[in-house]
PDB file of C-alpha atoms in Angstrom:
ATOM      1  CA  MET S   1      20.302  -4.141  -5.160  1.00  0.00           C
ATOM      2  CA  LEU S   2      19.296  -0.559  -5.762  1.00  0.00           C
ATOM      3  CA  ARG S   3      19.781  -0.942  -9.469  1.00  0.00           C
ATOM      4  CA  THR S   4      17.589  -4.013  -9.530  1.00  0.00           C
ATOM      5  CA  ALA S   5      15.022  -2.201  -7.483  1.00  0.00           C
ATOM      6  CA  LEU S   6      14.945   0.743  -9.835  1.00  0.00           C
ATOM      7  CA  ARG S   7      14.666  -1.512 -12.827  1.00  0.00           C
ATOM      8  CA  GLN S   8      11.829  -3.400 -11.203  1.00  0.00           C
ATOM      9  CA  SER S   9       9.974  -0.277 -10.260  1.00  0.00           C
ATOM     10  CA  SER S  10      10.336   1.196 -13.704  1.00  0.00           C
ATOM     11  CA  ARG S  11       9.035  -2.031 -15.182  1.00  0.00           C
ATOM     12  CA  LEU S  12       6.091  -1.824 -12.823  1.00  0.00           C
ATOM     13  CA  LEU S  13       5.412   1.690 -13.937  1.00  0.00           C
ATOM     14  CA  THR S  14       5.804   0.972 -17.638  1.00  0.00           C
ATOM     15  CA  SER S  15       3.508  -2.009 -17.617  1.00  0.00           C
ATOM     16  CA  SER S  16       0.914  -0.103 -15.639  1.00  0.00           C
ATOM     17  CA  MET S  17       1.028   2.682 -18.185  1.00  0.00           C
ATOM     18  CA  ARG S  18      -0.328   0.505 -20.954  1.00  0.00           C
ATOM     19  CA  PRO S  19      -3.555   2.109 -22.162  1.00  0.00           C
ATOM     20  CA  ALA S  20      -5.621  -1.037 -21.578  1.00  0.00           C
ATOM     21  CA  VAL S  21      -5.019  -0.718 -17.867  1.00  0.00           C
ATOM     22  CA  PHE S  22      -6.849   2.552 -17.625  1.00  0.00           C
ATOM     23  CA  THR S  23     -10.322   1.191 -17.384  1.00  0.00           C
ATOM     24  CA  GLY S  24     -11.272   3.885 -14.925  1.00  0.00           C
ATOM     25  CA  VAL S  25      -9.507   6.249 -12.638  1.00  0.00           C
ATOM     26  CA  ARG S  26      -8.915   4.654  -9.313  1.00  0.00           C
ATOM     27  CA  VAL S  27      -8.068   6.891  -6.461  1.00  0.00           C
ATOM     28  CA  PHE S  28      -5.497   5.657  -4.015  1.00  0.00           C
ATOM     29  CA  PRO S  29      -7.070   5.545  -0.564  1.00  0.00           C
ATOM     30  CA  SER S  30      -4.560   7.874   0.976  1.00  0.00           C
ATOM     31  CA  MET S  31      -5.099  10.427  -1.746  1.00  0.00           C
ATOM     32  CA  SER S  32      -8.856  10.258  -1.830  1.00  0.00           C
ATOM     33  CA  VAL S  33      -9.091  11.049   1.859  1.00  0.00           C
ATOM     34  CA  ALA S  34      -6.161  13.400   2.157  1.00  0.00           C
ATOM     35  CA  PRO S  35      -8.065  16.694   2.173  1.00  0.00           C
ATOM     36  CA  GLN S  36     -10.567  15.461   4.724  1.00  0.00           C
ATOM     37  CA  MET S  37      -7.780  14.052   6.805  1.00  0.00           C
ATOM     38  CA  ALA S  38      -5.954  17.344   6.975  1.00  0.00           C
ATOM     39  CA  PHE S  39      -9.135  19.110   7.949  1.00  0.00           C
ATOM     40  CA  GLY S  40     -10.470  16.437  10.275  1.00  0.00           C
ATOM     41  CA  GLY S  41      -7.140  16.022  12.004  1.00  0.00           C
ATOM     42  CA  ARG S  42      -6.988  19.639  12.999  1.00  0.00           C
ATOM     43  CA  PHE S  43     -10.629  19.974  13.769  1.00  0.00           C
ATOM     44  CA  TYR S  44     -11.111  16.952  15.961  1.00  0.00           C
ATOM     45  CA  SER S  45      -7.826  16.258  17.641  1.00  0.00           C
ATOM     46  CA  SER S  46      -7.755  19.374  19.772  1.00  0.00           C
ATOM     47  CA  GLY S  47     -10.159  18.105  22.435  1.00  0.00           C
ATOM     48  CA  GLY S  48      -9.069  14.590  23.374  1.00  0.00           C
ATOM     49  CA  PRO S  49     -10.229  11.347  21.745  1.00  0.00           C
ATOM     50  CA  PRO S  50     -13.045  11.642  19.205  1.00  0.00           C
ATOM     51  CA  SER S  51     -16.581  10.819  20.296  1.00  0.00           C
ATOM     52  CA  LYS S  52     -18.586   8.072  18.612  1.00  0.00           C
ATOM     53  CA  ALA S  53     -20.637  10.682  16.765  1.00  0.00           C
ATOM     54  CA  ASP S  54     -17.449  12.313  15.478  1.00  0.00           C
ATOM     55  CA  ILE S  55     -16.045   8.985  14.360  1.00  0.00           C
ATOM     56  CA  GLU S  56     -19.266   8.117  12.598  1.00  0.00           C
ATOM     57  CA  GLY S  57     -19.395  11.456  10.825  1.00  0.00           C
ATOM     58  CA  ARG S  58     -15.817  11.229   9.662  1.00  0.00           C
ATOM     59  CA  ILE S  59     -16.215   7.688   8.358  1.00  0.00           C
ATOM     60  CA  VAL S  60     -19.377   8.650   6.468  1.00  0.00           C
ATOM     61  CA  GLU S  61     -17.561  11.665   4.975  1.00  0.00           C
ATOM     62  CA  LEU S  62     -14.632   9.475   4.012  1.00  0.00           C
ATOM     63  CA  LEU S  63     -16.919   6.990   2.274  1.00  0.00           C
ATOM     64  CA  LYS S  64     -18.558   9.809   0.321  1.00  0.00           C
ATOM     65  CA  GLY S  65     -15.154  10.484  -1.182  1.00  0.00           C
ATOM     66  CA  PHE S  66     -14.677   6.883  -2.248  1.00  0.00           C
ATOM     67  CA  ASP S  67     -15.310   6.698  -5.967  1.00  0.00           C
ATOM     68  CA  LYS S  68     -16.337   3.028  -6.019  1.00  0.00           C
ATOM     69  CA  ILE S  69     -19.606   3.602  -4.233  1.00  0.00           C
ATOM     70  CA  ALA S  70     -22.221   3.801  -6.949  1.00  0.00           C
ATOM     71  CA  ASP S  71     -24.949   5.317  -4.792  1.00  0.00           C
ATOM     72  CA  PRO S  72     -23.564   7.657  -2.124  1.00  0.00           C
ATOM     73  CA  SER S  73     -27.076   8.300  -0.791  1.00  0.00           C
ATOM     74  CA  LYS S  74     -26.945   4.822   0.737  1.00  0.00           C
ATOM     75  CA  ILE S  75     -24.034   5.751   2.979  1.00  0.00           C
ATOM     76  CA  SER S  76     -25.187   5.904   6.576  1.00  0.00           C
ATOM     77  CA  ALA S  77     -24.072   4.913  10.055  1.00  0.00           C
ATOM     78  CA  THR S  78     -25.544   1.463   9.537  1.00  0.00           C
ATOM     79  CA  SER S  79     -24.324   0.708   6.002  1.00  0.00           C
ATOM     80  CA  HIS S  80     -22.712  -2.622   5.300  1.00  0.00           C
ATOM     81  CA  PHE S  81     -19.791  -2.232   2.892  1.00  0.00           C
ATOM     82  CA  SER S  82     -20.724  -5.022   0.506  1.00  0.00           C
ATOM     83  CA  ASN S  83     -24.471  -5.543   1.063  1.00  0.00           C
ATOM     84  CA  ASP S  84     -25.479  -1.882   1.093  1.00  0.00           C
ATOM     85  CA  LEU S  85     -22.691  -0.064  -0.692  1.00  0.00           C
ATOM     86  CA  GLY S  86     -21.819  -2.714  -3.268  1.00  0.00           C
ATOM     87  CA  LEU S  87     -18.124  -2.821  -2.440  1.00  0.00           C
ATOM     88  CA  ASP S  88     -16.137  -5.979  -3.128  1.00  0.00           C
ATOM     89  CA  SER S  89     -13.577  -7.523  -0.792  1.00  0.00           C
ATOM     90  CA  LEU S  90     -10.666  -5.556  -2.275  1.00  0.00           C
ATOM     91  CA  ASP S  91     -12.607  -2.305  -1.967  1.00  0.00           C
ATOM     92  CA  THR S  92     -13.319  -3.141   1.664  1.00  0.00           C
ATOM     93  CA  VAL S  93      -9.591  -3.520   2.314  1.00  0.00           C
ATOM     94  CA  GLU S  94      -9.055  -0.075   0.804  1.00  0.00           C
ATOM     95  CA  VAL S  95     -11.822   1.480   2.873  1.00  0.00           C
ATOM     96  CA  VAL S  96     -10.457   0.002   6.088  1.00  0.00           C
ATOM     97  CA  MET S  97      -6.986   1.253   5.187  1.00  0.00           C
ATOM     98  CA  ALA S  98      -8.374   4.724   4.541  1.00  0.00           C
ATOM     99  CA  ILE S  99     -10.063   4.594   7.954  1.00  0.00           C
ATOM    100  CA  GLU S 100      -6.735   3.630   9.529  1.00  0.00           C
ATOM    101  CA  GLU S 101      -5.145   6.650   7.955  1.00  0.00           C
ATOM    102  CA  GLU S 102      -7.968   8.972   8.937  1.00  0.00           C
ATOM    103  CA  PHE S 103      -7.641   8.055  12.608  1.00  0.00           C
ATOM    104  CA  SER S 104      -3.872   7.381  12.629  1.00  0.00           C
ATOM    105  CA  VAL S 105      -4.180   3.799  13.804  1.00  0.00           C
ATOM    106  CA  GLU S 106      -2.928   0.555  12.338  1.00  0.00           C
ATOM    107  CA  ILE S 107      -5.496  -2.228  12.453  1.00  0.00           C
ATOM    108  CA  PRO S 108      -4.072  -5.780  12.630  1.00  0.00           C
ATOM    109  CA  ASP S 109      -5.242  -8.225   9.940  1.00  0.00           C
ATOM    110  CA  LYS S 110      -7.568 -10.158  12.200  1.00  0.00           C
ATOM    111  CA  GLU S 111      -9.461  -7.111  13.427  1.00  0.00           C
ATOM    112  CA  ALA S 112      -9.434  -5.523   9.978  1.00  0.00           C
ATOM    113  CA  ASP S 113     -11.056  -8.639   8.483  1.00  0.00           C
ATOM    114  CA  ALA S 114     -13.932  -8.295  10.927  1.00  0.00           C
ATOM    115  CA  ILE S 115     -14.757  -4.738   9.888  1.00  0.00           C
ATOM    116  CA  GLN S 116     -17.445  -5.045   7.238  1.00  0.00           C
ATOM    117  CA  SER S 117     -19.741  -2.158   8.058  1.00  0.00           C
ATOM    118  CA  VAL S 118     -19.700   1.459   9.180  1.00  0.00           C
ATOM    119  CA  GLY S 119     -20.971   0.421  12.626  1.00  0.00           C
ATOM    120  CA  GLN S 120     -18.175  -2.100  13.132  1.00  0.00           C
ATOM    121  CA  ALA S 121     -15.601   0.453  12.054  1.00  0.00           C
ATOM    122  CA  VAL S 122     -16.998   3.040  14.485  1.00  0.00           C
ATOM    123  CA  ASP S 123     -16.917   0.516  17.346  1.00  0.00           C
ATOM    124  CA  TYR S 124     -13.368  -0.480  16.568  1.00  0.00           C
ATOM    125  CA  ILE S 125     -12.045   3.072  16.348  1.00  0.00           C
ATOM    126  CA  ALA S 126     -13.920   4.062  19.519  1.00  0.00           C
ATOM    127  CA  SER S 127     -12.148   1.207  21.330  1.00  0.00           C
ATOM    128  CA  GLN S 128      -8.710   2.476  20.298  1.00  0.00           C
ATOM    129  CA  PRO S 129      -7.144   4.863  22.799  1.00  0.00           C
ATOM    130  CA  GLY S 130      -4.594   6.000  20.194  1.00  0.00           C
ATOM    131  CA  ALA S 131      -7.190   7.129  17.635  1.00  0.00           C
ATOM    132  CA  VAL S 132      -7.184  10.864  16.905  1.00  0.00           C
TER     133      VAL S 132
ATOM    134  CA  MET C   1      -8.609 -14.649   3.777  1.00  0.00           C
ATOM    135  CA  SER C   2      -4.986 -14.918   2.786  1.00  0.00           C
ATOM    136  CA  VAL C   3      -5.707 -13.266  -0.566  1.00  0.00           C
ATOM    137  CA  ILE C   4      -7.103 -10.295   1.305  1.00  0.00           C
ATOM    138  CA  HIS C   5      -4.107 -10.271   3.625  1.00  0.00           C
ATOM    139  CA  ALA C   6      -1.771 -10.321   0.655  1.00  0.00           C
ATOM    140  CA  TYR C   7      -3.644  -7.413  -0.906  1.00  0.00           C
ATOM    141  CA  ARG C   8      -3.433  -5.421   2.301  1.00  0.00           C
ATOM    142  CA  ALA C   9       0.258  -6.251   2.768  1.00  0.00           C
ATOM    143  CA  LEU C  10       1.046  -5.138  -0.769  1.00  0.00           C
ATOM    144  CA  LEU C  11      -0.844  -1.865  -0.466  1.00  0.00           C
ATOM    145  CA  ARG C  12       0.893  -1.128   2.816  1.00  0.00           C
ATOM    146  CA  ALA C  13       4.274  -1.985   1.315  1.00  0.00           C
ATOM    147  CA  ALA C  14       3.661   0.234  -1.706  1.00  0.00           C
ATOM    148  CA  GLN C  15       2.553   3.087   0.534  1.00  0.00           C
ATOM    149  CA  ALA C  16       5.771   2.807   2.511  1.00  0.00           C
ATOM    150  CA  ALA C  17       8.011   2.367  -0.519  1.00  0.00           C
ATOM    151  CA  PHE C  18       6.567   5.220  -2.594  1.00  0.00           C
ATOM    152  CA  GLN C  19       5.753   7.620   0.217  1.00  0.00           C
ATOM    153  CA  GLY C  20       5.182  11.139  -1.057  1.00  0.00           C
ATOM    154  CA  ASP C  21       5.479  10.059  -4.697  1.00  0.00           C
ATOM    155  CA  SER C  22       1.930  10.430  -5.910  1.00  0.00           C
ATOM    156  CA  LYS C  23       2.696   9.207  -9.414  1.00  0.00           C
ATOM    157  CA  LEU C  24       4.139   5.904  -8.244  1.00  0.00           C
ATOM    158  CA  LEU C  25       1.577   5.528  -5.469  1.00  0.00           C
ATOM    159  CA  LEU C  26      -1.184   5.750  -8.003  1.00  0.00           C
ATOM    160  CA  ALA C  27       0.551   3.555 -10.575  1.00  0.00           C
ATOM    161  CA  SER C  28       1.433   0.856  -8.052  1.00  0.00           C
ATOM    162  CA  HIS C  29      -2.051   0.856  -6.599  1.00  0.00           C
ATOM    163  CA  ARG C  30      -3.569   0.473 -10.054  1.00  0.00           C
ATOM    164  CA  GLU C  31      -1.203  -2.322 -10.921  1.00  0.00           C
ATOM    165  CA  ILE C  32      -1.808  -4.201  -7.667  1.00  0.00           C
ATOM    166  CA  ARG C  33      -5.549  -3.841  -8.009  1.00  0.00           C
ATOM    167  CA  MET C  34      -5.564  -4.920 -11.632  1.00  0.00           C
ATOM    168  CA  ARG C  35      -3.466  -8.015 -11.005  1.00  0.00           C
ATOM    169  CA  PHE C  36      -5.557  -9.103  -8.057  1.00  0.00           C
ATOM    170  CA  GLU C  37      -8.761  -8.683 -10.009  1.00  0.00           C
ATOM    171  CA  ARG C  38      -7.344 -10.645 -12.907  1.00  0.00           C
ATOM    172  CA  ASN C  39      -6.031 -13.442 -10.724  1.00  0.00           C
ATOM    173  CA  LEU C  40      -9.137 -13.675  -8.585  1.00  0.00           C
ATOM    174  CA  ASP C  41     -11.130 -14.464 -11.708  1.00  0.00           C
ATOM    175  CA  SER C  42      -8.786 -16.874 -13.357  1.00  0.00           C
ATOM    176  CA  SER C  43      -6.782 -18.744 -10.742  1.00  0.00           C
ATOM    177  CA  SER C  44      -7.266 -22.366  -9.767  1.00  0.00           C
ATOM    178  CA  ALA C  45      -6.804 -23.266  -6.094  1.00  0.00           C
ATOM    179  CA  ASP C  46      -3.193 -24.444  -6.517  1.00  0.00           C
ATOM    180  CA  ASP C  47      -2.333 -21.488  -8.596  1.00  0.00           C
ATOM    181  CA  LYS C  48      -3.877 -19.148  -6.091  1.00  0.00           C
ATOM    182  CA  GLU C  49      -1.595 -20.303  -3.324  1.00  0.00           C
ATOM    183  CA  GLU C  50       1.398 -19.689  -5.545  1.00  0.00           C
ATOM    184  CA  LYS C  51       0.167 -16.202  -6.427  1.00  0.00           C
ATOM    185  CA  VAL C  52      -0.540 -15.259  -2.831  1.00  0.00           C
ATOM    186  CA  LYS C  53       2.990 -16.317  -1.978  1.00  0.00           C
ATOM    187  CA  HIS C  54       4.303 -14.196  -4.829  1.00  0.00           C
ATOM    188  CA  ALA C  55       2.305 -11.204  -3.624  1.00  0.00           C
ATOM    189  CA  PHE C  56       3.806 -11.477  -0.143  1.00  0.00           C
ATOM    190  CA  GLU C  57       7.272 -11.740  -1.662  1.00  0.00           C
ATOM    191  CA  VAL C  58       6.723  -8.591  -3.703  1.00  0.00           C
ATOM    192  CA  ALA C  59       5.506  -6.823  -0.557  1.00  0.00           C
ATOM    193  CA  LYS C  60       8.652  -7.897   1.264  1.00  0.00           C
ATOM    194  CA  PHE C  61      10.795  -6.711  -1.623  1.00  0.00           C
ATOM    195  CA  LEU C  62       9.109  -3.317  -1.724  1.00  0.00           C
ATOM    196  CA  LYS C  63       9.575  -2.900   2.001  1.00  0.00           C
ATOM    197  CA  GLN C  64      13.141  -4.117   2.338  1.00  0.00           C
ATOM    198  CA  ASN C  65      14.904  -3.699  -0.977  1.00  0.00           C
ATOM    199  CA  LEU C  66      13.608  -0.525  -2.479  1.00  0.00           C
ATOM    200  CA  VAL C  67      14.625   2.936  -1.420  1.00  0.00           C
ATOM    201  CA  GLN C  68      13.685   6.326  -2.758  1.00  0.00           C
ATOM    202  CA  ALA C  69      16.443   8.621  -3.941  1.00  0.00           C
ATOM    203  CA  GLU C  70      16.274  12.319  -4.560  1.00  0.00           C
ATOM    204  CA  LYS C  71      18.815  14.317  -6.510  1.00  0.00           C
ATOM    205  CA  ILE C  72      20.520  16.942  -4.423  1.00  0.00           C
ATOM    206  CA  ASP C  73      20.187  20.346  -6.086  1.00  0.00           C
ATOM    207  CA  GLY C  74      23.269  21.441  -7.962  1.00  0.00           C
ATOM    208  CA  GLN C  75      25.173  18.239  -7.261  1.00  0.00           C
ATOM    209  CA  GLU C  76      25.750  14.932  -8.952  1.00  0.00           C
ATOM    210  CA  ASN C  77      24.684  13.078  -5.810  1.00  0.00           C
ATOM    211  CA  PHE C  78      21.451  11.519  -4.725  1.00  0.00           C
ATOM    212  CA  LYS C  79      20.140  11.398  -1.202  1.00  0.00           C
ATOM    213  CA  LEU C  80      18.778   7.978  -0.269  1.00  0.00           C
ATOM    214  CA  ARG C  81      15.857   7.651   2.065  1.00  0.00           C
ATOM    215  CA  LEU C  82      16.561   4.466   3.980  1.00  0.00           C
ATOM    216  CA  ARG C  83      13.727   3.234   6.172  1.00  0.00           C
ATOM    217  CA  ASP C  84      13.826   1.124   9.326  1.00  0.00           C
ATOM    218  CA  GLU C  85      12.864  -1.954   7.397  1.00  0.00           C
ATOM    219  CA  THR C  86      15.367  -1.415   4.567  1.00  0.00           C
ATOM    220  CA  GLU C  87      17.659  -4.426   4.403  1.00  0.00           C
ATOM    221  CA  ARG C  88      21.251  -3.711   5.397  1.00  0.00           C
ATOM    222  CA  GLY C  89      23.940  -6.194   4.467  1.00  0.00           C
ATOM    223  CA  ASP C  90      27.012  -6.667   6.645  1.00  0.00           C
ATOM    224  CA  ASN C  91      29.312  -5.893   3.677  1.00  0.00           C
ATOM    225  CA  GLU C  92      31.590  -8.810   4.581  1.00  0.00           C
ATOM    226  CA  SER C  93      32.358  -9.478   0.918  1.00  0.00           C
ATOM    227  CA  ILE C  94      33.632  -5.950   0.424  1.00  0.00           C
ATOM    228  CA  LYS C  95      36.182  -6.329   3.205  1.00  0.00           C
ATOM    229  CA  THR C  96      37.904  -9.185   1.321  1.00  0.00           C
ATOM    230  CA  PRO C  97      37.309  -8.206  -2.273  1.00  0.00           C
ATOM    231  CA  LEU C  98      40.096  -9.931  -4.141  1.00  0.00           C
ATOM    232  CA  LYS C  99      40.270 -13.258  -2.331  1.00  0.00           C
ATOM    233  CA  GLY C 100      40.130 -16.051  -4.886  1.00  0.00           C
ATOM    234  CA  ARG C 101      39.612 -13.718  -7.807  1.00  0.00           C
ATOM    235  CA  VAL C 102      43.142 -12.438  -8.338  1.00  0.00           C
ATOM    236  CA  GLY C 103      44.134 -15.312 -10.640  1.00  0.00           C
ATOM    237  CA  LYS C 104      41.252 -14.706 -12.997  1.00  0.00           C
ATOM    238  CA  LEU C 105      41.870 -10.991 -13.109  1.00  0.00           C
ATOM    239  CA  GLU C 106      45.500 -11.544 -14.125  1.00  0.00           C
ATOM    240  CA  LYS C 107      44.547 -13.825 -16.965  1.00  0.00           C
ATOM    241  CA  CYS C 108      42.322 -11.171 -18.426  1.00  0.00           C
ATOM    242  CA  SER C 109      45.132  -8.647 -18.817  1.00  0.00           C
TER     243      SER C 109
END
């Protein structure tokens, strides 16, 4: 099984290395937010659960690091991911996953589907006792 | 929504399977993204269902049947990083290896 797995993964890598694939550098969510996460984690987690203002600030910061947003000046506490920031449905999945990582929570599919704006994300995270 | 769920499942699976391996994380993410974009444009409804199913199967494979291995310094051995979700067989077939195969083996020699 391992051998098959290795073969498969190397095939995956080889095919993704074809030049045509590189239409633009796409940053993996976990990598694009990593520096902020390391900083935010230390900075915010010392004094209990984050406040709504903290959550909002961290989500806005995280979005600023997301390279798909054409106009970062439109990022605010009320931005809608697709209507205001021009993100498509796949981008929205990536943003929500980056938010999960930022606050160390796992959002179930149903709730994740409902998060389409900064405000909804803030409300969801604020409702999670495990968020840090 | 199932397309979105498949996309999320695949990204999660890749993150688990290639943890700490930035090269593969990036490559797998690119590949997943590219294939979804391509299929979202071109798939008919029937086809889409088939492709969503395939995506979930790949996610399952990444989670259960792929492990990372790291060479141990100065040795010929690799250390495997098994995860909770890694599939473990019961190895029943190994306990009775030659049953029913002895005849064939003899013919070969």
